[in-house]
CSV table of C-alpha atoms in Angstrom, one decimal:
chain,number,residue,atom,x,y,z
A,261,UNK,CA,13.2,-10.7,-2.5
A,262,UNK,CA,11.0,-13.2,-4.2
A,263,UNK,CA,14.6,-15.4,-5.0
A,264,UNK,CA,14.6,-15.8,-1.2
A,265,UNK,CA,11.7,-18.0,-1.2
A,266,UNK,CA,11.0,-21.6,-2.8
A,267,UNK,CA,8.4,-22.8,-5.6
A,268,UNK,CA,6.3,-23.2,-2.2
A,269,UNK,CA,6.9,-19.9,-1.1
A,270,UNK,CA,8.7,-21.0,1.9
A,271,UNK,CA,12.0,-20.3,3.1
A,272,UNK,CA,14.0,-22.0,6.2
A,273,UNK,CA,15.0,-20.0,9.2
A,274,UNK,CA,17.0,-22.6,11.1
A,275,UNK,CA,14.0,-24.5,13.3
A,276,UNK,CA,11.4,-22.0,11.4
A,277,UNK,CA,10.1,-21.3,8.5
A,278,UNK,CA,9.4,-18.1,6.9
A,279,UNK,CA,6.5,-17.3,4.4
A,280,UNK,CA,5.6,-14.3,2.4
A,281,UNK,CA,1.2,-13.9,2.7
A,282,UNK,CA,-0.3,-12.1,-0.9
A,283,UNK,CA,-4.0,-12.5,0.1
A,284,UNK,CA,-6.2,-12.6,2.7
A,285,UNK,CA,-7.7,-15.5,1.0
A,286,UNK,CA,-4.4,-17.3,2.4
A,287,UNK,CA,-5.6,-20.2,5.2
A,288,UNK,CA,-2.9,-18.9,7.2
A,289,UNK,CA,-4.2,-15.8,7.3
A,290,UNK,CA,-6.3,-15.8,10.7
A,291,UNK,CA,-4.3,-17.1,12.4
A,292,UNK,CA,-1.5,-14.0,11.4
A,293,UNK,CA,-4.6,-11.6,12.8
A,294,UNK,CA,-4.9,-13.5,16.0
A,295,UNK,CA,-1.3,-13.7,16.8
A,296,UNK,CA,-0.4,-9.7,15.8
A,297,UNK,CA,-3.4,-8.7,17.6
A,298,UNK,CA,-2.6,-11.0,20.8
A,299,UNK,CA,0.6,-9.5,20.5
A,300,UNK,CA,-0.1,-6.1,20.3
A,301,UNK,CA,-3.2,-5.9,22.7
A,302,UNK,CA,-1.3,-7.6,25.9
A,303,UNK,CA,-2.7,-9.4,28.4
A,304,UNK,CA,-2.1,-10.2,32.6
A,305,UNK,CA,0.9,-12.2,31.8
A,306,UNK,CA,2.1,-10.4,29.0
A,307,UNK,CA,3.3,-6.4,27.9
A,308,UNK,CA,1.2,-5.0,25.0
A,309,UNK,CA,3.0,-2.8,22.4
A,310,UNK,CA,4.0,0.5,24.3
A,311,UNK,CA,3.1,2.7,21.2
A,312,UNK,CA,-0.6,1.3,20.7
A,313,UNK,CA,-0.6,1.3,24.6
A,314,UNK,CA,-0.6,5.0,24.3
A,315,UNK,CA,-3.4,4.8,21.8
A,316,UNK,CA,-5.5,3.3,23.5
A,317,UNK,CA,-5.0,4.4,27.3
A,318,UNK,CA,-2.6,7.8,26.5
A,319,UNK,CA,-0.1,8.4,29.5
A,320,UNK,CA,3.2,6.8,30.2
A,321,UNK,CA,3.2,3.2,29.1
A,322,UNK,CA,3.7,0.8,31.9
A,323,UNK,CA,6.4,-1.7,30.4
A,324,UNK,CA,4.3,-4.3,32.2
A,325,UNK,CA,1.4,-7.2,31.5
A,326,UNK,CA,-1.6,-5.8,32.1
A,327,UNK,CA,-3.4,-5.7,36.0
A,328,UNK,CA,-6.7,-8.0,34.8
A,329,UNK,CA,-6.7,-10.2,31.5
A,330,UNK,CA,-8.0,-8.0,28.9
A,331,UNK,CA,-11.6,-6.9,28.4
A,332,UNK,CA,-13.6,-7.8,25.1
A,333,UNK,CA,-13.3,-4.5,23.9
A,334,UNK,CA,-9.7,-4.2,24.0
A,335,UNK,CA,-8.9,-7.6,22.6
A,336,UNK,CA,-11.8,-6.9,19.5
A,337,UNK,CA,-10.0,-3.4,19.2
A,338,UNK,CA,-6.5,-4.8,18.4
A,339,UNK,CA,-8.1,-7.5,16.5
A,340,UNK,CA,-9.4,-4.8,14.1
A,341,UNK,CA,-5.7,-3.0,14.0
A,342,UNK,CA,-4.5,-5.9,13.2
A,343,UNK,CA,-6.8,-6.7,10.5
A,344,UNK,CA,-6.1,-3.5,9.1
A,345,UNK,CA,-2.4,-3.7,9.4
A,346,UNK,CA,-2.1,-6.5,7.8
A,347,UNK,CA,-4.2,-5.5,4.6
A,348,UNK,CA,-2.0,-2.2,4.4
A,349,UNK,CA,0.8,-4.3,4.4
A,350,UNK,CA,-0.6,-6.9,1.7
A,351,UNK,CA,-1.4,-4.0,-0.3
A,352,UNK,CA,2.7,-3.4,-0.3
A,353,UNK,CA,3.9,-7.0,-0.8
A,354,UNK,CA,5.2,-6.8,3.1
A,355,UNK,CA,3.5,-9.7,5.3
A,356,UNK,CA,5.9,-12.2,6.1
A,357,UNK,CA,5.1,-15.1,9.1
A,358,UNK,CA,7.2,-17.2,10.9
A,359,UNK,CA,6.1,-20.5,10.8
A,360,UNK,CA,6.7,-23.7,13.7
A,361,UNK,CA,5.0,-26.5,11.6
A,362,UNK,CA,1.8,-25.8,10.6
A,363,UNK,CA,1.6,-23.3,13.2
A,364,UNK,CA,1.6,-18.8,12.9
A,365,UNK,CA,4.2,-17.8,15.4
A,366,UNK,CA,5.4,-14.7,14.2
A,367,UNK,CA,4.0,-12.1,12.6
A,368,UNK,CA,5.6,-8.9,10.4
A,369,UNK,CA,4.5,-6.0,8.8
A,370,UNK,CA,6.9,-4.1,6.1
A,371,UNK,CA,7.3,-1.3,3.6
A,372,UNK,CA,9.2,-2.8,1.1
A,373,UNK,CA,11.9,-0.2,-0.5
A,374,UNK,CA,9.9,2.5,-3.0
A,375,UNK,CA,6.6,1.2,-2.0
A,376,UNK,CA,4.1,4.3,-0.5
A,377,UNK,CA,3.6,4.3,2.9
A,378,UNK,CA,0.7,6.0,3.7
A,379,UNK,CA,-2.4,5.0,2.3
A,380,UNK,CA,-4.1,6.9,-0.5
A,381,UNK,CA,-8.2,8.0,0.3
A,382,UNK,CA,-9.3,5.2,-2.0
A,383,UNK,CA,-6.6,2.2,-0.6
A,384,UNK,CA,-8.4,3.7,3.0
A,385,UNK,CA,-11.7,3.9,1.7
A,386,UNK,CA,-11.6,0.6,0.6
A,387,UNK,CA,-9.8,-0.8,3.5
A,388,UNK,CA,-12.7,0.5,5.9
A,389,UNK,CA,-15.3,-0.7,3.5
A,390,UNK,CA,-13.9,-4.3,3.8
A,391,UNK,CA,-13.0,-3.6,7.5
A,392,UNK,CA,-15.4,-1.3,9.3
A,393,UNK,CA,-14.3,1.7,11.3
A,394,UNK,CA,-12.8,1.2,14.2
A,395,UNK,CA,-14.8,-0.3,17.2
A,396,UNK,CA,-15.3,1.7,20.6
A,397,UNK,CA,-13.2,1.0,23.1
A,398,UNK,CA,-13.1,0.8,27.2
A,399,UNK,CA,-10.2,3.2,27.5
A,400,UNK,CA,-10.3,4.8,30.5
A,401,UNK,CA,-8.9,8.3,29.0
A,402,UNK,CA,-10.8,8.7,25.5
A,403,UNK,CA,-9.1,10.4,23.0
A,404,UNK,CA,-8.2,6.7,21.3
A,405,UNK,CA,-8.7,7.7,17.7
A,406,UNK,CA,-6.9,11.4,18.1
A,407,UNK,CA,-3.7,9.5,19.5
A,408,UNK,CA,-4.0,7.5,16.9
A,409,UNK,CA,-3.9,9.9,14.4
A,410,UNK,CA,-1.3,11.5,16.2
A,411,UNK,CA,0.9,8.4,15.5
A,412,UNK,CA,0.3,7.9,12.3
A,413,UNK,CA,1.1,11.6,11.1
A,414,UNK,CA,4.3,11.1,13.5
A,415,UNK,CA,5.1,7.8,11.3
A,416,UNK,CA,4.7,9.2,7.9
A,417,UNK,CA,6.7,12.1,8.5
A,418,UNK,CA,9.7,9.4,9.9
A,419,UNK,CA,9.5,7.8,6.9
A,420,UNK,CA,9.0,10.6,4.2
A,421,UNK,CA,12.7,11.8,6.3
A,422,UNK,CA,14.0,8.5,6.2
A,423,UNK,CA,13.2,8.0,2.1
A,424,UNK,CA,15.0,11.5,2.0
A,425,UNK,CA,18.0,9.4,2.7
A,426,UNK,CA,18.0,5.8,0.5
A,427,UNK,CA,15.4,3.4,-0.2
A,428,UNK,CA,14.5,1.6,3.2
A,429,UNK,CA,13.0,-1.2,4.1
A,430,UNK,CA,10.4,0.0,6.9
A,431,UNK,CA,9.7,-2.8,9.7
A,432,UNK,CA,6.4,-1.4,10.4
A,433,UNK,CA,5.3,-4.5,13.5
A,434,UNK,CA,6.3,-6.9,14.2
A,435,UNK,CA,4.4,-9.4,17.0
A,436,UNK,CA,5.2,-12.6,18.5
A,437,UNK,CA,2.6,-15.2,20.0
A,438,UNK,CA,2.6,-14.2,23.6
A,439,UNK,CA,2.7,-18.2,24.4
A,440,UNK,CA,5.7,-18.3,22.8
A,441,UNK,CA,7.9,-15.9,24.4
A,442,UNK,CA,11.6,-17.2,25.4
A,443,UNK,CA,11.6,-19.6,22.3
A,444,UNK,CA,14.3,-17.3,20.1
A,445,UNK,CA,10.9,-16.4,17.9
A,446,UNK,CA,12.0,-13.0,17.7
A,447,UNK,CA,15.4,-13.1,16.7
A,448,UNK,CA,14.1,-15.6,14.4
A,449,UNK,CA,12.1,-12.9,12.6
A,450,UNK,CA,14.8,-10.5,12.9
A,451,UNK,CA,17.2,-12.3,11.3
A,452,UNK,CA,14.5,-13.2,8.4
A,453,UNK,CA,14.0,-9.4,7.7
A,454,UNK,CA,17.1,-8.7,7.6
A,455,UNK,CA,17.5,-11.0,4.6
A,456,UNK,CA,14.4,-9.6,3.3
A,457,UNK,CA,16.5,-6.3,3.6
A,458,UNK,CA,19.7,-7.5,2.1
A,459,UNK,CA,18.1,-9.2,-0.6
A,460,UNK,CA,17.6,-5.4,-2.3
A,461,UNK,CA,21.1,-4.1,-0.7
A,462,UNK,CA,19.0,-1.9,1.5
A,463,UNK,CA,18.6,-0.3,5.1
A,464,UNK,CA,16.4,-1.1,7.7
A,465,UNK,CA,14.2,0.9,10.0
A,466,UNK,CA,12.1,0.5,12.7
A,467,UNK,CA,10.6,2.7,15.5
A,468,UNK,CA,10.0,1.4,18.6
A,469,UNK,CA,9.7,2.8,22.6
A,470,UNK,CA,11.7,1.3,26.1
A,471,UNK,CA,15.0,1.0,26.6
A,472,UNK,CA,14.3,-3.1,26.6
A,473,UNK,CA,12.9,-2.8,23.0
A,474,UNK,CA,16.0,-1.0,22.1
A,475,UNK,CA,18.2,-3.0,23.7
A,476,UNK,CA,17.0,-6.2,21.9
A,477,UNK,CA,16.3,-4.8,18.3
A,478,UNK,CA,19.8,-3.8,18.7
A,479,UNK,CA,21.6,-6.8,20.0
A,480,UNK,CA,19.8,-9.2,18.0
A,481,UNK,CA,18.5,-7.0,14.3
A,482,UNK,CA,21.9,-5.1,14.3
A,483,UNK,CA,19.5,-1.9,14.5
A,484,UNK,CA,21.4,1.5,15.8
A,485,UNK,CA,19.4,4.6,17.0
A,486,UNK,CA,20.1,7.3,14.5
A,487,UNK,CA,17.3,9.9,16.6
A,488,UNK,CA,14.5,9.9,19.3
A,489,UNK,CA,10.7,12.0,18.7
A,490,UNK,CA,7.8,12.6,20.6
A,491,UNK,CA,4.2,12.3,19.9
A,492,UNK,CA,2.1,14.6,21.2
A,493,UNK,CA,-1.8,14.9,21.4
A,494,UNK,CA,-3.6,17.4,23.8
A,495,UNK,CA,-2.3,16.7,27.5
A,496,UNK,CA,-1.1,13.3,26.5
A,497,UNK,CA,2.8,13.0,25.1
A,498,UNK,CA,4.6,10.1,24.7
A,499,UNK,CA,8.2,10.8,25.6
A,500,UNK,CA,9.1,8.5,28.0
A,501,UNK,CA,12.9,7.8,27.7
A,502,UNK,CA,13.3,10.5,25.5
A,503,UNK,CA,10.3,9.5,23.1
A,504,UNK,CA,9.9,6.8,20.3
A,505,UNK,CA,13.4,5.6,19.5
A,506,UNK,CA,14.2,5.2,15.4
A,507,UNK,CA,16.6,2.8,14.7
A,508,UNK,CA,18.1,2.3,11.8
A,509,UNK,CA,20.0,-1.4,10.3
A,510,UNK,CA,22.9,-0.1,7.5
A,511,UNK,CA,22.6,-1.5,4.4
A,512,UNK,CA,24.9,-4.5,3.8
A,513,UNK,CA,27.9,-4.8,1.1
A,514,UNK,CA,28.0,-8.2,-0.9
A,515,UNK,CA,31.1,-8.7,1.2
A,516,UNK,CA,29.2,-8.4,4.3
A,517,UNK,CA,25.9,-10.4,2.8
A,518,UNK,CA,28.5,-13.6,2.5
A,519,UNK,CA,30.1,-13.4,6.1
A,520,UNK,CA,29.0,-15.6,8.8
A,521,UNK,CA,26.1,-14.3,11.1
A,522,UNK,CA,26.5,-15.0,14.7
A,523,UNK,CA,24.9,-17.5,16.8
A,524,UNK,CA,21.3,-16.6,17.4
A,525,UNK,CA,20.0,-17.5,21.1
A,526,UNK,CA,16.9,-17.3,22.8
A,527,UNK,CA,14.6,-13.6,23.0
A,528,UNK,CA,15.0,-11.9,26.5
């Protein structure tokens, strides 16, 4: 992976540019919080992430912008998943941005193949120590942090099956500035990881929830559902559609590596 990237540490995605982050020190840095967490949390114009959307509210997620712009607490709860997300993926070697110029437009989280997944008591400890627990919320339902642990234990069994199998790269988030949508910033990113992925001959997974979701990880990552699984906490399941899709991208022969990718156009 690292020949992928210049002495700069950049690498050109046609009208983008992507870049790996080792530190939180990086300049770039807050602004890769603000745009995952934007992206993630949702707001009156745009969706939020239907699996964090369960999190934090539980029930069916609504595949819709929000009713009212989003409260403080919301927006300074994503901000702190994001935070965290991000250092669990720095601890990996897996946060890659997609840059416009000088400007964060993209955002991914990844498990680079071998790497652990799930963080060890002292990579948490220390995590929480720099980061702080997780701040109350305004959900409606309660039950945010029980969900969340619901989800998590649901990942890390998905990817203890999936290493069962081959070596994967795991595409744990990835988020898109919401004032960006439309601008082919997604397939951008797509197409990035899936160098990242061929660069160590390996597959690709990714969860996600909505047949829209599917639909465009599918058309523009090459990612196939290999299996569908719920998540289930108390009363609250989330199995819409069948429950949280995983898809999987094959790994890619040196043949295949060489051949011409398609055309990219704009996200849906």
């Amino acid at each position: 992976v690292d020949a992928l990237f210049d002495e700069d540490g950049l690498r050109a995605c046609g009208r983008f540019t992507a870049a790996r982050v080792q530190s939180a020190q990086d300049p770039r840095f807050a602004s890769a919080v603000s745009v995952l967490g934007r992206a993630f949390c949702g707001s009156d114009k745009t969706c939020p992430d239907p699996c964090y959307q369960w999190v934090y509210d539980g029930g069916p997620p609504p595949f819709e912008p929000l009713p009212t712009p989003p409260s403080a607490q919301r927006e300074r709860w994503f901000t702190w998943l994001s935070r965290i997300s991000l250092q669990w993926g720095l601890n990996r070697g897996g946060v890659y941005l997609l840059l416009d110029g000088h400007d964060v437009v993209a955002v991914s989280v990844a498990t680079p193949p071998g790497a652990r997944h799930a963080p060890g008591w002292w990579e948490m400890l220390g995590m929480m120590c720099s980061l702080g627990l997780p701040p109350s919320s305004d959900s409606s339902t309660g039950g945010v942090s029980q969900r969340m642990a619901a989800l998590e234990s649901k990942l890390k069994e998905v990817f203890a099956e999936e290493s069962q199998q081959s070596r994967p790269l795991h595409v744990a988030m990835v988020g898109c500035d919401p004032d960006r949508q439309g601008q082919g910033i997604g397939s951008a990113m797509l197409r990035f990881l899936s160098e990242v992925a061929d660069a160590d001959m390996a597959s690709a997974y990714l969860e996600t929830v909505g047949v829209r979701n599917e639909t465009f990880y599918e058309r523009k990552g090459g990612y196939k559902l290999a299996r569908r699984t719920t998540i289930k906490h108390g009363g609250d399941t989330l199995d819409i559609n069948g429950g949280m899709a995983i898809m999987i991208r094959p790994a890619k022969t040196m043949a295949e590596k060489e051949s011409k990718s398609p055309v990219p156009d704009a996200d849906e």
